[in-house]
Amino acid sequence: MSPEVIGLLGMITLLGLFLLKVPVSVSLIIVGTVGLAMIRGWETAFVQLGSTPFSVASSYSLSVIPLFILMGMFLSYSRFGNDLYRAVDAWIGHVRGGLAITTIGTSALFSSISGSVNATTATMARIALPEMNKYRYDSTLSTACVAAGGTLGILIPPSVILVLYGILTMEPIGKLLIAGILPGLLQMVLFIIVIYVIAFRNPSLAPVTERKPFQEKVKSLNSVWPFALLFLLSIGGIYKGFFTPTEAGGLGAFGAFILAVVTRRLSWQYFKASLNETTRLTAMIFFILIGAEIFSKFLALSRIPVATTQYVGNLNMSPMVILSFILIVYFILGLFLEGLAIFVLTLPVVYPLITLLGFDGIWFGVVMVLVMNIGLITPPLGLSVYIISGVAKDIPVQRIFKGVIPMLFMMILCLIVIVIFPQIVTLLPDFMQE
Amino acid sequence: MVKIVQITEVFLNRVVRLQQFISNSLLLFMMTIVTVDVIGRNFFNQPLKGTFEMTELSAGILVFFALAMTHRYREHISIDFIVEKLSKRTKLVLDGAIEFVISITLIVMATHMFKNAVRVMHRKMTTIDLHIVIYPFLYVASFAIVIFALVALLNAIKYWLAAVNDL
């Protein structure tokens, strides 16, 4: 069998193992090791299996992941999100659809310290849903806002998934993180517009709340500064070139810890929970990366990435057509597979192709995240929707899925805008200091 | 059989909890040394020597020690929308088989990580700044993988016992 055929069979087997519920990490390790053995023999395969795990887990650039997750966990468990919600509500809660818009705004702000969709969605569901319920917001709209807002978590830095993209493609992590800012803001604005239109057309879905006195508005800003400070310290430090992403993560986590302790919001129980959840999430991500490393070595030896790029290069088709095809495939994969699984399964083949076609690697990372976000709120997988359903048990999942349809259109619109105007992604990274 | 499973589970739970505690401590350690290093470098012109390698080694052990607990919480990502459609008993048998495959994979992995540790020990490899010997960390990582494998094996037995009881 030629290496290419072995590579192709490996990819099909990997997909089969995924669908059989074998964990993504273990599937990658099995297929990667057996594939390496078939191409280069068992000795080479076992040497890889013995040496790759620790070298991946002890990679300095990867240690940014637990530190950024920890920063988000400390602030999430310290209930800073509740104050943030009240602050945004004080300023814009009284406009039409105000609480729903507040949910999107708070999600964007919370995303600036949280790098995961799960953390942002779960936190916002706990904070925003009871509040919107109190003011008789329609549950279809309220849950849709939380689901849509949660997806900002992996666009606005720090984004764990963009860090992983950087690790898998060797694109600079600092630039990738900064690249997510403008698309994140654009998506936020589009969500706000669609909510306003929905509320304007059917005011009963989102009753107007009372206007807060000016003093209360000013006072509410007190709760925004920790987020602003930590964001400026960590992401600002990366942008200005003061720190590496890992250093920014360490400082951010330390700052969040000090804030939580000084304000007496972090009980011993929450402290332990923050650490426990961070280490478990880190272990899950790193184990996938270990598998991904072994699998990508196998795929590289199979020459599939080279063969694919050569084949597509000879097609004589417009890069935009090929890109559209790739994005459609990603959209379909996103309906059924976890974002991380899609990354590790496809990036070794797709990334070289994308760069060969002349697209910017950083831009493509953001585009991938946008496409994956669509999968997060679309059935059957729709992870964000199920997180909300776990918090709001009385709201049927179908109703949440129905509610997110307008948000879905906005996400597709955002994706199209970013494909047409890649400068939205590349502008800030281009200004960064090396 | 059930008694043996219960005793093994109690023992494994203790080991896994201890590993999680060490993981948590290492996470705090990483956060602290990175902060001290950045502050020392920027404000006192005195970086913390060896931060880079201490962070690397801590992260390595943190990950391996947290793997078994992550598995106990069923937090390793898997795609279940097809398997969820199967009958309860078929699901139990399949879940047991998956756990068994995981444990075998991990045992093979631990064996070769151990062999790698022996190779590194013979080469007397150390870190650059602090000259910390690396091989003990590799032994510890292989041990953690064995614990992870045992947790998976125990899960497999529990699923199969449940499938038999469901007959």
JSON list of C-alpha atoms in Angstrom, two decimals, chain A residues 18-26 29-30 46-47 49-51 53-54 57-60 63 66-67 70 74 242-243 246-247 250-251 253-254 257 271-272 275-276 278-284 286-288 290 336-338 340-341 380, chain B residues 20 23-24 27-28 30-31 34-35 37-39 41-42 52 55-57 59-64 66-67 69-70 73 75-84 94-95 98 101-102 105-106 108-109 112-113 116 119 137-138 141 145 148:
[
{"chain": "A", "resi": 18, "resn": "PHE", "atom": "CA", "xyz": [-14.85, 9.53, 16.54]},
{"chain": "A", "resi": 19, "resn": "LEU", "atom": "CA", "xyz": [-18.36, 8.42, 15.58]},
{"chain": "A", "resi": 20, "resn": "LEU", "atom": "CA", "xyz": [-18.03, 5.27, 17.73]},
{"chain": "A", "resi": 21, "resn": "LYS", "atom": "CA", "xyz": [-17.57, 7.58, 20.75]},
{"chain": "A", "resi": 22, "resn": "VAL", "atom": "CA", "xyz": [-13.90, 6.76, 21.27]},
{"chain": "A", "resi": 23, "resn": "PRO", "atom": "CA", "xyz": [-12.42, 9.94, 22.83]},
{"chain": "A", "resi": 24, "resn": "VAL", "atom": "CA", "xyz": [-10.89, 12.26, 20.22]},
{"chain": "A", "resi": 25, "resn": "SER", "atom": "CA", "xyz": [-7.47, 12.15, 21.94]},
{"chain": "A", "resi": 26, "resn": "VAL", "atom": "CA", "xyz": [-7.31, 8.35, 22.12]},
{"chain": "A", "resi": 29, "resn": "ILE", "atom": "CA", "xyz": [-3.14, 8.31, 19.33]},
{"chain": "A", "resi": 30, "resn": "ILE", "atom": "CA", "xyz": [-4.32, 4.93, 18.02]},
{"chain": "A", "resi": 46, "resn": "PHE", "atom": "CA", "xyz": [6.74, 3.33, 19.50]},
{"chain": "A", "resi": 47, "resn": "VAL", "atom": "CA", "xyz": [9.60, 5.82, 19.84]},
{"chain": "A", "resi": 49, "resn": "LEU", "atom": "CA", "xyz": [4.53, 7.20, 21.28]},
{"chain": "A", "resi": 50, "resn": "GLY", "atom": "CA", "xyz": [7.08, 7.20, 24.08]},
{"chain": "A", "resi": 51, "resn": "SER", "atom": "CA", "xyz": [8.62, 10.62, 23.50]},
{"chain": "A", "resi": 53, "resn": "PRO", "atom": "CA", "xyz": [3.48, 12.91, 25.16]},
{"chain": "A", "resi": 54, "resn": "PHE", "atom": "CA", "xyz": [5.86, 14.57, 27.61]},
{"chain": "A", "resi": 57, "resn": "ALA", "atom": "CA", "xyz": [2.77, 18.52, 27.64]},
{"chain": "A", "resi": 58, "resn": "SER", "atom": "CA", "xyz": [5.92, 20.33, 28.72]},
{"chain": "A", "resi": 59, "resn": "SER", "atom": "CA", "xyz": [5.98, 22.80, 25.83]},
{"chain": "A", "resi": 60, "resn": "TYR", "atom": "CA", "xyz": [6.43, 26.37, 27.12]},
{"chain": "A", "resi": 63, "resn": "SER", "atom": "CA", "xyz": [1.49, 26.63, 29.12]},
{"chain": "A", "resi": 66, "resn": "PRO", "atom": "CA", "xyz": [-3.97, 26.66, 31.74]},
{"chain": "A", "resi": 67, "resn": "LEU", "atom": "CA", "xyz": [-3.01, 30.18, 32.80]},
{"chain": "A", "resi": 70, "resn": "LEU", "atom": "CA", "xyz": [-7.41, 29.94, 35.32]},
{"chain": "A", "resi": 74, "resn": "PHE", "atom": "CA", "xyz": [-11.18, 32.89, 39.12]},
{"chain": "A", "resi": 242, "resn": "PHE", "atom": "CA", "xyz": [5.89, 43.56, 26.62]},
{"chain": "A", "resi": 243, "resn": "PHE", "atom": "CA", "xyz": [5.05, 39.93, 27.40]},
{"chain": "A", "resi": 246, "resn": "THR", "atom": "CA", "xyz": [2.37, 32.70, 28.58]},
{"chain": "A", "resi": 247, "resn": "GLU", "atom": "CA", "xyz": [3.60, 35.61, 30.69]},
{"chain": "A", "resi": 250, "resn": "GLY", "atom": "CA", "xyz": [0.41, 34.14, 34.28]},
{"chain": "A", "resi": 251, "resn": "LEU", "atom": "CA", "xyz": [0.02, 37.82, 35.12]},
{"chain": "A", "resi": 253, "resn": "ALA", "atom": "CA", "xyz": [-4.34, 34.74, 36.42]},
{"chain": "A", "resi": 254, "resn": "PHE", "atom": "CA", "xyz": [-2.37, 36.24, 39.29]},
{"chain": "A", "resi": 257, "resn": "PHE", "atom": "CA", "xyz": [-6.62, 35.86, 41.97]},
{"chain": "A", "resi": 271, "resn": "PHE", "atom": "CA", "xyz": [-10.88, 28.55, 44.84]},
{"chain": "A", "resi": 272, "resn": "LYS", "atom": "CA", "xyz": [-10.61, 24.75, 44.78]},
{"chain": "A", "resi": 275, "resn": "LEU", "atom": "CA", "xyz": [-8.22, 25.00, 40.15]},
{"chain": "A", "resi": 276, "resn": "ASN", "atom": "CA", "xyz": [-9.94, 21.65, 39.67]},
{"chain": "A", "resi": 278, "resn": "THR", "atom": "CA", "xyz": [-8.74, 24.43, 35.10]},
{"chain": "A", "resi": 279, "resn": "THR", "atom": "CA", "xyz": [-6.50, 21.39, 35.49]},
{"chain": "A", "resi": 280, "resn": "ARG", "atom": "CA", "xyz": [-9.15, 19.03, 34.11]},
{"chain": "A", "resi": 281, "resn": "LEU", "atom": "CA", "xyz": [-9.85, 21.26, 31.11]},
{"chain": "A", "resi": 282, "resn": "THR", "atom": "CA", "xyz": [-6.10, 21.62, 30.54]},
{"chain": "A", "resi": 283, "resn": "ALA", "atom": "CA", "xyz": [-5.58, 17.85, 30.69]},
{"chain": "A", "resi": 284, "resn": "MET", "atom": "CA", "xyz": [-8.39, 17.30, 28.18]},
{"chain": "A", "resi": 286, "resn": "PHE", "atom": "CA", "xyz": [-3.35, 18.70, 26.11]},
{"chain": "A", "resi": 287, "resn": "PHE", "atom": "CA", "xyz": [-4.22, 15.04, 25.64]},
{"chain": "A", "resi": 288, "resn": "ILE", "atom": "CA", "xyz": [-5.86, 15.94, 22.34]},
{"chain": "A", "resi": 290, "resn": "ILE", "atom": "CA", "xyz": [-0.57, 14.89, 22.20]},
{"chain": "A", "resi": 336, "resn": "PHE", "atom": "CA", "xyz": [-21.46, 16.93, 13.80]},
{"chain": "A", "resi": 337, "resn": "LEU", "atom": "CA", "xyz": [-17.98, 17.26, 15.31]},
{"chain": "A", "resi": 338, "resn": "GLU", "atom": "CA", "xyz": [-16.41, 19.20, 18.17]},
{"chain": "A", "resi": 340, "resn": "LEU", "atom": "CA", "xyz": [-11.13, 20.73, 18.48]},
{"chain": "A", "resi": 341, "resn": "ALA", "atom": "CA", "xyz": [-11.73, 17.45, 16.64]},
{"chain": "A", "resi": 380, "resn": "PRO", "atom": "CA", "xyz": [-27.53, 18.15, 16.20]},
{"chain": "B", "resi": 20, "resn": "GLN", "atom": "CA", "xyz": [-5.37, 16.31, 41.25]},
{"chain": "B", "resi": 23, "resn": "SER", "atom": "CA", "xyz": [-1.78, 19.26, 39.64]},
{"chain": "B", "resi": 24, "resn": "ASN", "atom": "CA", "xyz": [-3.56, 22.16, 41.30]},
{"chain": "B", "resi": 27, "resn": "LEU", "atom": "CA", "xyz": [-0.77, 25.30, 38.46]},
{"chain": "B", "resi": 28, "resn": "LEU", "atom": "CA", "xyz": [-0.48, 27.82, 41.30]},
{"chain": "B", "resi": 30, "resn": "MET", "atom": "CA", "xyz": [3.37, 28.17, 37.48]},
{"chain": "B", "resi": 31, "resn": "MET", "atom": "CA", "xyz": [1.19, 31.22, 37.93]},
{"chain": "B", "resi": 34, "resn": "VAL", "atom": "CA", "xyz": [5.71, 33.50, 35.79]},
{"chain": "B", "resi": 35, "resn": "THR", "atom": "CA", "xyz": [4.42, 36.58, 37.65]},
{"chain": "B", "resi": 37, "resn": "ASP", "atom": "CA", "xyz": [9.71, 36.55, 36.69]},
{"chain": "B", "resi": 38, "resn": "VAL", "atom": "CA", "xyz": [7.81, 39.23, 34.73]},
{"chain": "B", "resi": 39, "resn": "ILE", "atom": "CA", "xyz": [7.76, 41.68, 37.66]},
{"chain": "B", "resi": 41, "resn": "ARG", "atom": "CA", "xyz": [12.52, 41.45, 34.89]},
{"chain": "B", "resi": 42, "resn": "ASN", "atom": "CA", "xyz": [10.52, 44.61, 34.18]},
{"chain": "B", "resi": 52, "resn": "PHE", "atom": "CA", "xyz": [11.13, 28.85, 31.48]},
{"chain": "B", "resi": 55, "resn": "THR", "atom": "CA", "xyz": [7.12, 26.23, 33.82]},
{"chain": "B", "resi": 56, "resn": "GLU", "atom": "CA", "xyz": [7.70, 23.52, 31.22]},
{"chain": "B", "resi": 57, "resn": "LEU", "atom": "CA", "xyz": [8.28, 20.73, 33.73]},
{"chain": "B", "resi": 59, "resn": "ALA", "atom": "CA", "xyz": [3.01, 21.95, 32.97]},
{"chain": "B", "resi": 60, "resn": "GLY", "atom": "CA", "xyz": [4.11, 18.45, 31.94]},
{"chain": "B", "resi": 61, "resn": "ILE", "atom": "CA", "xyz": [3.38, 16.92, 35.33]},
{"chain": "B", "resi": 62, "resn": "LEU", "atom": "CA", "xyz": [0.22, 19.00, 35.78]},
{"chain": "B", "resi": 63, "resn": "VAL", "atom": "CA", "xyz": [-1.23, 17.54, 32.59]},
{"chain": "B", "resi": 64, "resn": "PHE", "atom": "CA", "xyz": [-0.40, 13.89, 33.29]},
{"chain": "B", "resi": 66, "resn": "ALA", "atom": "CA", "xyz": [-4.94, 15.58, 35.85]},
{"chain": "B", "resi": 67, "resn": "LEU", "atom": "CA", "xyz": [-5.70, 13.07, 33.08]},
{"chain": "B", "resi": 69, "resn": "MET", "atom": "CA", "xyz": [-9.49, 12.81, 37.11]},
{"chain": "B", "resi": 70, "resn": "THR", "atom": "CA", "xyz": [-10.58, 14.28, 33.79]},
{"chain": "B", "resi": 73, "resn": "TYR", "atom": "CA", "xyz": [-15.47, 13.28, 35.19]},
{"chain": "B", "resi": 75, "resn": "GLU", "atom": "CA", "xyz": [-14.52, 15.29, 30.28]},
{"chain": "B", "resi": 76, "resn": "HIS", "atom": "CA", "xyz": [-12.38, 13.85, 27.48]},
{"chain": "B", "resi": 77, "resn": "ILE", "atom": "CA", "xyz": [-14.23, 14.96, 24.35]},
{"chain": "B", "resi": 78, "resn": "SER", "atom": "CA", "xyz": [-16.07, 12.25, 22.48]},
{"chain": "B", "resi": 79, "resn": "ILE", "atom": "CA", "xyz": [-18.82, 12.39, 19.88]},
{"chain": "B", "resi": 80, "resn": "ASP", "atom": "CA", "xyz": [-21.88, 10.52, 21.04]},
{"chain": "B", "resi": 81, "resn": "PHE", "atom": "CA", "xyz": [-24.80, 11.53, 18.85]},
{"chain": "B", "resi": 82, "resn": "ILE", "atom": "CA", "xyz": [-24.83, 8.18, 17.00]},
{"chain": "B", "resi": 83, "resn": "VAL", "atom": "CA", "xyz": [-24.13, 5.94, 20.02]},
{"chain": "B", "resi": 84, "resn": "GLU", "atom": "CA", "xyz": [-26.88, 7.70, 22.00]},
{"chain": "B", "resi": 94, "resn": "LEU", "atom": "CA", "xyz": [-19.94, -0.53, 23.68]},
{"chain": "B", "resi": 95, "resn": "ASP", "atom": "CA", "xyz": [-18.94, 1.88, 26.47]},
{"chain": "B", "resi": 98, "resn": "ILE", "atom": "CA", "xyz": [-14.28, 1.73, 24.44]},
{"chain": "B", "resi": 101, "resn": "VAL", "atom": "CA", "xyz": [-9.52, 0.02, 24.20]},
{"chain": "B", "resi": 102, "resn": "ILE", "atom": "CA", "xyz": [-8.52, 3.19, 26.07]},
{"chain": "B", "resi": 105, "resn": "THR", "atom": "CA", "xyz": [-3.78, 2.07, 24.43]},
{"chain": "B", "resi": 106, "resn": "LEU", "atom": "CA", "xyz": [-2.64, 3.75, 27.63]},
{"chain": "B", "resi": 108, "resn": "VAL", "atom": "CA", "xyz": [1.16, 0.55, 25.56]},
{"chain": "B", "resi": 109, "resn": "MET", "atom": "CA", "xyz": [1.78, 4.30, 25.81]},
{"chain": "B", "resi": 112, "resn": "HIS", "atom": "CA", "xyz": [7.01, 3.26, 25.78]},
{"chain": "B", "resi": 113, "resn": "MET", "atom": "CA", "xyz": [7.08, 6.43, 27.89]},
{"chain": "B", "resi": 116, "resn": "ASN", "atom": "CA", "xyz": [11.89, 6.73, 26.83]},
{"chain": "B", "resi": 119, "resn": "ARG", "atom": "CA", "xyz": [16.86, 6.36, 27.51]},
{"chain": "B", "resi": 137, "resn": "PHE", "atom": "CA", "xyz": [9.59, 13.64, 35.53]},
{"chain": "B", "resi": 138, "resn": "LEU", "atom": "CA", "xyz": [9.26, 11.13, 32.70]},
{"chain": "B", "resi": 141, "resn": "ALA", "atom": "CA", "xyz": [4.40, 10.85, 33.79]},
{"chain": "B", "resi": 145, "resn": "ILE", "atom": "CA", "xyz": [-0.64, 7.14, 32.56]},
{"chain": "B", "resi": 148, "resn": "PHE", "atom": "CA", "xyz": [-5.29, 6.63, 33.97]}
]
